[in-house]
Coordinates of C-alpha atoms in Angstrom, one line a residue:
X1010 CA 25.1 -5.1 15.8
X1011 CA 22.5 -6.7 17.8
X1012 CA 20.4 -4.5 20.0
X1013 CA 20.7 -3.5 23.5
X1014 CA 18.0 -2.2 25.8
X1015 CA 19.0 1.3 26.2
X1016 CA 17.7 3.3 29.1
X1017 CA 18.6 6.4 31.0
X1018 CA 17.6 8.0 34.3
X1019 CA 14.7 9.7 32.5
X1020 CA 13.1 6.4 31.9
X1021 CA 12.1 6.0 35.5
X1022 CA 8.7 7.4 34.5
X1023 CA 8.1 4.2 32.5
X1024 CA 8.4 2.0 35.6
X1025 CA 12.0 1.0 35.6
X1026 CA 15.5 2.5 36.1
X1027 CA 19.0 1.3 36.4
X1028 CA 22.0 2.0 38.5
X1029 CA 25.3 2.8 36.8
X1030 CA 26.6 -0.6 37.9
X1031 CA 23.8 -2.4 36.1
X1032 CA 24.4 -0.4 32.9
X1033 CA 28.0 -1.4 32.9
X1034 CA 27.3 -5.1 33.3
X1035 CA 29.0 -7.2 30.7
X1036 CA 25.9 -8.9 29.4
X1037 CA 23.6 -7.2 26.9
X1038 CA 19.9 -7.4 26.6
X1039 CA 18.9 -7.5 30.3
X1040 CA 15.2 -7.0 30.9
X1041 CA 13.3 -5.8 34.0
X1042 CA 9.7 -6.4 34.9
X1043 CA 7.6 -3.3 34.4
X1044 CA 5.2 -2.1 36.9
X1045 CA 2.5 -2.0 34.3
X1046 CA 1.5 -4.8 31.9
X1047 CA 3.8 -5.0 28.9
X1048 CA 2.1 -4.1 25.6
X1049 CA 3.1 -5.7 22.3
X1050 CA 2.1 -3.9 19.2
X1051 CA 2.2 -5.8 16.0
X1052 CA 1.5 -4.4 12.5
X1053 CA 0.4 -7.9 11.3
X1054 CA -2.8 -9.6 12.2
X1055 CA -1.2 -12.3 14.2
X1056 CA -2.1 -12.8 17.9
X1057 CA 0.4 -12.5 20.7
X1058 CA 0.0 -13.0 24.4
X1059 CA 1.5 -10.5 26.8
X1060 CA 4.5 -12.0 28.6
X1061 CA 6.8 -10.6 31.3
X1062 CA 10.4 -11.2 30.5
X1063 CA 12.9 -11.9 33.2
X1064 CA 16.6 -11.1 33.3
X1065 CA 18.2 -13.5 30.9
X1066 CA 21.0 -13.7 28.3
X1067 CA 19.3 -13.5 25.0
X1068 CA 19.6 -16.3 22.5
X1069 CA 21.8 -14.8 19.8
X1070 CA 20.6 -15.4 16.3
X1071 CA 22.3 -12.6 14.5
X1072 CA 19.4 -10.2 14.6
X1073 CA 19.2 -6.9 16.5
X1074 CA 16.4 -8.1 18.7
X1075 CA 17.1 -11.8 19.5
X1076 CA 14.3 -13.7 21.3
X1077 CA 14.9 -13.3 25.0
X1078 CA 14.3 -16.2 27.3
X1079 CA 10.9 -15.6 28.9
X1080 CA 8.5 -17.0 31.4
X1081 CA 4.9 -16.5 30.5
X1082 CA 2.8 -14.6 33.0
X1083 CA -0.9 -15.2 33.3
X1084 CA -2.5 -14.1 30.1
X1085 CA -3.7 -10.5 30.5
X1086 CA -5.6 -10.2 27.3
X1087 CA -5.6 -11.6 23.8
X1088 CA -5.8 -8.9 21.2
X1089 CA -6.1 -9.0 17.4
X1090 CA -4.3 -6.0 16.0
X1091 CA -5.8 -4.0 13.2
X1092 CA -3.5 -3.2 10.3
X1093 CA -2.4 0.4 10.4
X1094 CA -2.7 2.8 7.5
X1095 CA 0.7 4.3 7.6
X1096 CA 0.1 6.7 4.7
X1097 CA -2.7 8.2 6.7
X1098 CA -0.6 8.3 9.9
X1099 CA 2.3 10.0 7.9
X1100 CA -0.2 12.8 6.9
X1101 CA -1.4 13.1 10.5
X1102 CA 2.1 13.5 11.8
X1103 CA 3.5 15.5 8.9
X1104 CA 3.6 18.7 11.0
X1105 CA 4.5 16.9 14.2
X1106 CA 7.7 17.7 16.1
X1107 CA 10.5 15.1 16.2
X1108 CA 9.7 14.5 19.8
X1109 CA 6.0 13.8 19.1
X1110 CA 6.9 11.5 16.2
X1111 CA 9.5 9.7 18.3
X1112 CA 7.1 9.2 21.2
X1113 CA 4.5 7.8 18.9
X1114 CA 7.0 5.3 17.4
X1115 CA 8.2 4.1 20.8
X1116 CA 4.6 3.9 22.1
X1117 CA 3.4 1.8 19.1
X1118 CA 6.3 -0.7 18.9
X1119 CA 7.9 -0.9 22.4
X1120 CA 10.6 -3.5 22.4
X1121 CA 10.2 -4.2 18.7
X1122 CA 11.7 -0.9 17.5
X1123 CA 15.3 0.4 17.5
X1124 CA 17.2 3.6 16.7
X1125 CA 19.8 3.2 14.0
X1126 CA 22.7 5.4 15.1
X1127 CA 25.5 6.2 12.6
X1128 CA 27.8 8.2 14.8
X1129 CA 27.0 11.6 13.2
X1130 CA 24.4 14.3 14.1
X1131 CA 21.6 11.6 14.4
X1132 CA 22.6 11.5 18.0
X1133 CA 19.7 13.8 18.2
X1134 CA 17.5 10.7 17.8
X1135 CA 18.8 9.3 21.1
X1136 CA 18.3 12.6 22.8
X1137 CA 14.6 12.7 21.6
X1138 CA 14.1 9.1 22.7
X1139 CA 15.5 10.0 26.2
X1140 CA 13.2 12.9 26.5
X1141 CA 10.1 10.8 25.8
X1142 CA 10.8 8.9 29.1
X1143 CA 10.2 5.6 27.4
X1144 CA 12.6 2.7 27.2
X1145 CA 14.5 2.6 23.9
X1146 CA 17.0 0.6 22.0
X1147 CA 20.0 1.7 19.9
X1148 CA 22.1 -0.2 17.4
X1149 CA 24.9 0.7 14.9
X1150 CA 26.8 -0.7 12.0
X1151 CA 30.5 -1.1 12.4
X1152 CA 31.9 -1.5 8.9
X1153 CA 35.5 -1.9 10.1
X1154 CA 36.5 1.2 8.2
X1155 CA 35.2 4.0 10.4
X1156 CA 37.3 7.0 11.6
X1157 CA 38.9 6.6 15.0
X1158 CA 37.0 9.7 16.1
X1159 CA 33.7 7.9 15.4
X1160 CA 34.7 5.0 17.7
X1161 CA 35.5 7.5 20.5
X1162 CA 32.2 9.2 19.9
X1163 CA 30.3 5.9 20.3
X1164 CA 32.0 5.5 23.7
X1165 CA 31.0 9.1 24.7
X1166 CA 27.4 8.5 23.7
X1167 CA 27.2 5.3 25.8
X1168 CA 28.6 7.0 28.9
X1169 CA 26.5 10.2 28.4
X1170 CA 23.2 8.3 28.2
X1171 CA 24.0 5.3 30.3
X1172 CA 23.3 2.9 27.5
X1173 CA 24.9 0.1 25.6
X1174 CA 25.0 0.3 21.9
X1175 CA 25.3 -3.1 20.3
X1176 CA 27.0 -3.4 17.0
X1177 CA 26.4 -5.4 13.8
X1178 CA 29.5 -6.4 11.9
X1179 CA 30.0 -7.5 8.3
X1180 CA 30.6 -11.2 7.5
X1181 CA 34.4 -11.7 7.7
X1182 CA 34.5 -14.2 4.9
X1183 CA 32.7 -11.9 2.5
X1184 CA 35.0 -9.0 3.4
X1185 CA 38.0 -11.2 2.9
X1186 CA 36.8 -12.3 -0.5
X1187 CA 36.1 -8.7 -1.6
X1188 CA 39.5 -7.4 -0.5
X1189 CA 41.4 -10.3 -1.9
X1190 CA 39.7 -10.2 -5.3
X1191 CA 39.5 -6.4 -5.8
X1192 CA 41.8 -4.7 -3.2
X1193 CA 41.1 -2.3 -0.4
X1194 CA 40.0 0.6 -2.6
X1195 CA 38.2 -0.9 -5.5
X1196 CA 35.2 1.5 -4.9
X1197 CA 37.2 4.4 -6.4
X1198 CA 37.2 2.5 -9.7
X1199 CA 33.9 0.7 -9.9
X1200 CA 31.7 2.5 -7.4
X1201 CA 30.8 2.1 -3.7
X1202 CA 27.7 -0.1 -4.1
X1203 CA 29.5 -3.5 -3.8
X1204 CA 31.6 -2.6 -0.7
X1205 CA 28.5 -1.0 1.0
X1206 CA 26.5 -4.1 0.3
X1207 CA 29.0 -6.3 2.0
X1208 CA 29.9 -4.0 4.9
X1209 CA 26.6 -2.2 5.6
X1210 CA 23.5 -3.5 3.8
X1211 CA 23.8 -7.2 4.6
X1212 CA 24.6 -6.5 8.3
X1213 CA 21.7 -4.1 8.5
X1214 CA 19.4 -6.7 6.9
X1215 CA 20.3 -9.2 9.5
X1216 CA 19.6 -6.7 12.2
X1217 CA 16.2 -5.6 10.9
X1218 CA 15.0 -9.2 10.7
X1219 CA 14.7 -9.1 14.5
X1220 CA 12.5 -5.9 14.5
X1221 CA 9.1 -4.7 13.4
X1222 CA 10.2 -1.1 13.0
X1223 CA 13.3 1.1 13.0
X1224 CA 14.1 4.8 13.5
X1225 CA 16.5 6.7 11.2
X1226 CA 17.9 10.2 11.1
X1227 CA 17.0 10.9 7.5
X1228 CA 16.1 14.5 6.6
X1229 CA 14.7 15.9 3.4
X1230 CA 17.4 18.5 3.1
X1231 CA 20.2 15.9 3.3
X1232 CA 20.1 14.8 -0.4
X1233 CA 18.2 16.7 -3.1
X1234 CA 18.3 13.7 -5.4
X1235 CA 17.1 11.0 -3.1
X1236 CA 15.6 12.2 0.2
X1237 CA 13.4 15.2 -0.8
X1238 CA 10.2 13.3 -0.5
X1239 CA 10.7 11.0 2.5
X1240 CA 7.7 10.8 4.9
X1241 CA 7.9 10.8 8.7
X1242 CA 6.7 7.2 8.7
X1243 CA 6.4 4.6 6.0
X1244 CA 6.2 0.9 5.2
X1245 CA 9.9 0.1 4.5
X1246 CA 10.1 -0.4 0.7
X1247 CA 13.3 -2.5 0.8
X1248 CA 13.9 -4.4 4.0
X1249 CA 11.8 -7.1 5.8
X1250 CA 11.1 -7.3 9.5
X1251 CA 10.5 -10.0 12.0
X1252 CA 7.3 -11.5 10.4
X1253 CA 8.9 -11.5 6.9
X1254 CA 7.5 -10.5 3.6
X1255 CA 6.5 -7.2 2.1
X1256 CA 5.1 -4.7 4.6
X1257 CA 6.6 -6.4 7.7
X1258 CA 8.9 -3.5 8.6
X1259 CA 8.0 0.1 9.4
X1260 CA 10.5 2.9 9.0
X1261 CA 10.2 6.1 11.1
X1262 CA 12.0 9.3 10.1
X1263 CA 11.2 11.7 13.0
X1264 CA 13.6 14.4 11.6
X1265 CA 12.4 14.3 8.0
X1266 CA 11.1 17.8 8.1
X1267 CA 13.9 19.3 10.2
X1268 CA 16.6 21.4 8.6
X1269 CA 20.3 20.6 9.4
X1270 CA 20.9 24.0 11.1
X1271 CA 18.0 23.4 13.4
X1272 CA 19.3 20.0 14.3
X1273 CA 22.6 21.6 15.4
X1274 CA 20.8 24.3 17.4
X1275 CA 19.0 21.5 19.3
X1276 CA 22.2 19.6 19.9
X1277 CA 24.0 22.7 21.3
X1278 CA 21.0 23.7 23.4
X1279 CA 20.8 20.2 25.0
X1280 CA 24.6 20.0 25.5
X1281 CA 24.7 16.7 23.6
X1282 CA 28.1 15.1 22.7
X1283 CA 29.0 15.3 19.1
X1284 CA 31.6 13.6 16.8
X1285 CA 34.8 15.7 16.9
X1286 CA 35.0 15.3 13.1
X1287 CA 32.3 17.9 12.7
X1288 CA 34.7 20.6 13.9
X1289 CA 37.1 19.6 11.2
X1290 CA 34.7 20.2 8.3
X1291 CA 32.9 16.9 8.2
X1292 CA 29.1 17.1 8.2
X1293 CA 27.8 13.8 6.8
X1294 CA 30.0 11.1 8.2
X1295 CA 30.4 7.6 6.9
X1296 CA 33.5 5.3 6.4
X1297 CA 36.9 6.9 6.5
X1298 CA 37.9 6.2 2.8
X1299 CA 34.6 7.5 1.5
X1300 CA 34.1 10.6 3.6
X1301 CA 35.9 14.0 3.5
X1302 CA 35.3 17.5 4.7
X1303 CA 33.2 19.9 2.7
X1304 CA 34.0 23.5 1.9
X1305 CA 31.8 26.4 3.1
X1306 CA 28.7 26.6 0.9
X1307 CA 29.0 23.0 -0.3
X1308 CA 26.1 20.6 0.4
X1309 CA 26.7 18.2 3.2
X1310 CA 26.4 15.1 1.1
X1311 CA 29.2 16.3 -1.3
X1312 CA 31.6 14.9 1.2
X1313 CA 30.3 11.4 0.7
X1314 CA 31.5 9.4 -2.3
X1315 CA 32.6 12.7 -3.8
X1316 CA 33.8 10.9 -7.0
X1317 CA 30.2 9.9 -7.9
X1318 CA 27.0 11.5 -9.2
X1319 CA 25.6 13.8 -6.5
X1320 CA 22.0 12.9 -7.2
X1321 CA 22.4 9.2 -6.3
X1322 CA 24.4 9.1 -3.1
X1323 CA 22.8 6.3 -1.2
X1324 CA 24.9 3.4 0.2
X1325 CA 21.9 1.0 0.1
X1326 CA 20.6 1.4 3.6
X1327 CA 18.0 3.8 2.2
X1328 CA 17.9 2.6 -1.3
X1329 CA 14.1 2.8 -1.3
X1330 CA 14.6 6.6 -1.7
X1331 CA 15.8 6.1 -5.2
X1332 CA 13.0 6.3 -7.8
X1333 CA 12.5 3.1 -9.7
X1334 CA 14.0 4.4 -13.0
X1335 CA 17.1 5.6 -11.1
X1336 CA 17.5 2.4 -9.2
X1337 CA 17.2 0.3 -12.3
X1338 CA 19.8 2.3 -14.2
X1339 CA 22.2 3.1 -11.4
X1340 CA 25.5 1.4 -12.1
X1341 CA 28.2 0.6 -9.7
X1342 CA 29.9 3.9 -10.3
X1343 CA 26.8 5.9 -9.5
X1344 CA 26.7 7.5 -13.0
X1345 CA 23.3 6.2 -14.0
X1346 CA 24.7 4.5 -17.1
X1347 CA 22.9 1.5 -18.5
X1348 CA 22.7 -0.5 -21.7
X1349 CA 19.9 0.3 -24.1
X1350 CA 18.4 -3.1 -23.6
X1351 CA 17.9 -2.4 -19.9
X1352 CA 20.7 -4.5 -18.5
X1353 CA 22.4 -2.1 -16.1
X1354 CA 26.2 -2.4 -15.7
X1355 CA 26.2 -3.3 -12.0
X1356 CA 28.2 -5.8 -10.1
X1357 CA 26.7 -9.3 -10.2
X1358 CA 25.0 -10.8 -7.2
X1359 CA 24.2 -14.4 -5.8
X1360 CA 27.9 -15.3 -6.0
X1361 CA 28.7 -18.6 -4.3
X1362 CA 30.7 -21.7 -5.1
X1363 CA 27.5 -23.6 -4.4
X1364 CA 25.5 -21.7 -7.0
X1365 CA 25.5 -22.6 -10.7
X1366 CA 25.5 -19.6 -13.1
X1367 CA 23.2 -20.7 -15.9
X1368 CA 23.7 -19.4 -19.4
X1369 CA 20.9 -19.2 -22.0
X1370 CA 21.8 -22.6 -23.5
X1371 CA 22.1 -24.0 -20.0
X1372 CA 18.6 -23.1 -18.9
X1373 CA 17.1 -24.0 -22.3
X1374 CA 18.6 -27.5 -21.8
X1375 CA 17.2 -27.6 -18.3
X1376 CA 13.8 -26.8 -19.7
X1377 CA 14.0 -29.6 -22.2
X1378 CA 14.9 -32.4 -19.8
X1379 CA 12.0 -34.5 -18.6
X1380 CA 14.0 -36.9 -16.5
X1381 CA 16.6 -34.9 -14.6
X1382 CA 19.1 -36.6 -12.5
X1383 CA 18.6 -34.0 -9.8
X1384 CA 16.0 -31.3 -9.1
X1385 CA 17.0 -27.7 -9.5
X1386 CA 16.1 -24.5 -7.8
X1387 CA 16.7 -21.4 -10.0
X1388 CA 16.3 -17.7 -9.4
X1389 CA 15.6 -15.4 -12.3
X1390 CA 17.1 -12.1 -11.3
X1391 CA 18.5 -8.7 -12.3
X1392 CA 21.5 -7.5 -10.3
X1393 CA 20.2 -3.9 -10.2
X1394 CA 16.9 -5.0 -8.7
X1395 CA 16.6 -4.0 -5.0
X1396 CA 14.3 -6.9 -4.2
X1397 CA 16.9 -9.3 -5.7
X1398 CA 19.6 -7.7 -3.6
X1399 CA 17.3 -8.0 -0.6
X1400 CA 17.0 -11.8 -0.9
X1401 CA 20.7 -12.4 -1.9
X1402 CA 21.9 -13.3 1.6
X1403 CA 19.1 -15.8 2.2
X1404 CA 19.4 -17.4 -1.2
X1405 CA 23.2 -17.9 -0.9
X1406 CA 22.7 -19.4 2.6
X1407 CA 20.1 -21.8 1.1
X1408 CA 22.5 -22.8 -1.6
X1409 CA 25.1 -23.6 1.1
X1410 CA 22.6 -25.6 3.1
X1411 CA 21.6 -27.6 0.0
X1412 CA 25.1 -28.4 -1.1
X1413 CA 25.5 -32.1 -1.4
X1414 CA 21.8 -32.8 -0.7
X1415 CA 20.9 -33.8 -4.2
X1416 CA 19.3 -30.4 -5.1
X1417 CA 21.1 -28.1 -7.5
X1418 CA 20.8 -24.4 -6.9
X1419 CA 21.3 -22.0 -9.8
X1420 CA 20.7 -18.4 -11.0
X1421 CA 19.8 -17.0 -14.4
X1422 CA 20.2 -13.3 -15.2
X1423 CA 16.8 -12.6 -16.9
X1424 CA 17.0 -8.9 -17.7
X1425 CA 18.1 -7.2 -20.9
X1426 CA 18.2 -9.5 -24.0
X1427 CA 16.9 -12.4 -21.9
X1428 CA 13.8 -10.7 -20.5
X1429 CA 11.3 -11.6 -23.3
X1430 CA 12.5 -15.2 -23.4
X1431 CA 12.1 -15.4 -19.6
X1432 CA 8.6 -14.0 -19.8
X1433 CA 7.5 -16.4 -22.5
X1434 CA 9.3 -19.6 -21.3
X1435 CA 10.1 -19.2 -17.7
X1436 CA 7.0 -17.5 -16.2
X1437 CA 8.9 -14.3 -15.3
X1438 CA 6.5 -11.7 -14.0
X1439 CA 8.8 -9.6 -11.8
X1440 CA 12.2 -9.8 -10.3
X1441 CA 13.0 -12.0 -8.5
X1442 CA 11.2 -15.1 -9.8
X1443 CA 12.1 -18.4 -8.2
X1444 CA 11.5 -21.7 -10.1
X1445 CA 11.8 -25.4 -8.9
X1446 CA 12.5 -28.0 -11.6
X1447 CA 11.4 -31.4 -10.3
X1448 CA 13.2 -34.6 -11.4
X1449 CA 10.4 -36.0 -13.4
X1450 CA 8.6 -33.1 -14.8
X1451 CA 9.6 -30.8 -17.7
X1452 CA 7.6 -27.8 -16.4
X1453 CA 9.1 -25.8 -13.6
X1454 CA 7.0 -24.8 -10.5
X1455 CA 7.0 -21.2 -9.6
X1456 CA 7.5 -20.2 -6.0
X1457 CA 4.3 -18.3 -5.0
X1458 CA 5.3 -16.4 -1.9
X1459 CA 6.9 -13.0 -1.2
X1460 CA 8.6 -14.5 1.8
X1461 CA 12.2 -15.2 0.7
X1462 CA 13.9 -16.1 4.0
X1463 CA 15.8 -19.4 4.2
X1464 CA 13.1 -21.3 6.2
X1465 CA 10.4 -20.4 3.7
X1466 CA 12.5 -21.3 0.7
X1467 CA 13.6 -24.6 2.3
X1468 CA 10.0 -25.5 3.1
X1469 CA 9.1 -25.0 -0.6
X1470 CA 12.0 -27.2 -1.7
X1471 CA 11.3 -30.0 0.8
X1472 CA 7.7 -30.1 -0.2
X1473 CA 8.6 -30.7 -3.9
X1474 CA 11.8 -32.7 -4.0

């Protein structure tokens, strides 16, 4: 699900509009010169020069917002951005309307923000974006298991707003491995987390790596166990953005304070297309095997993963909503069970044929060796840790890149019974901790950065091997 530039006739106030023929062109990501200087807003302190992009096919790098080919115009101004206090901004906008919050989000981030559209009532986000008169972008996750009605709805939305939604798909090899190993419906037995991680979370992570902010349809009344305290804007607690590292992605929830019935009043008033599943009793809509209609009086989220605990119904896209204790103890079946020693019974992560799973004796032997035949890179992790899950894709990719290079890549589960040992002997401070074991030194070197993308980790390895 890469991103498209989504625009409608109402955007003419921003300085550009499109004909229907242009909107139906087969290529995505076309850009038009604006009549006014393009503004880039960055939450980091880095400097960027204003450039005016020309029509060009973007270089596709798997993110929602790939880098478009550009020609630099004469520099208008060089600006050092001041870091925004988003807690303060959230308080200032707490009583703001969804339209006001949406307008502020699009104004601040321009081309670096996108609306996450699920195919349910969050079509209201697209309507609000259109009403601002500003250009906007829309992306969606296609898990491969959506209802046919949802796919038809996507097509309706594109035609109604004159936009192109670009889709992010799960990795085919990962889906194939999951289905071959565990079958098509394993989530009914061991919980939805693993399937959602493959089909939704990892594709979303790739998408968000091309953005500095994203817009969701979360509301406080959607889930009493996980969403009752969400602010209208926040630093994303789980995912990373374009600049990488903690705090590099901003999450906007314009409808956080809106009740579901008011969303539907708005959709009917504005004559907005809606998913036909809603008329069949579906309210919260996800994948076909994990979504069912709800009865009158039931909460809308009771139709999602109905076989699991109602207080922890998050697929992983908004896992930051879970309180730390809940996230640590949440097992794959959503029942909150955990061993007394703190090792939650969740599905393991960092699974790859190019990764060595080290046991306690194995890592003890690695510690004792002073003249290793090969250097080692090892992650100390806990599978329930959201930050470990957040770096899983990049670490597996790194292991694949280093295969056959003379550097061994491993993992050691350091929670539960192994936690005290890891603190005393392996410099464990928090999860994840990444260690490099050089060839001719017994003491491992701890990776110091919070940036856990492939390039940063590779730079660390190359500097030491």
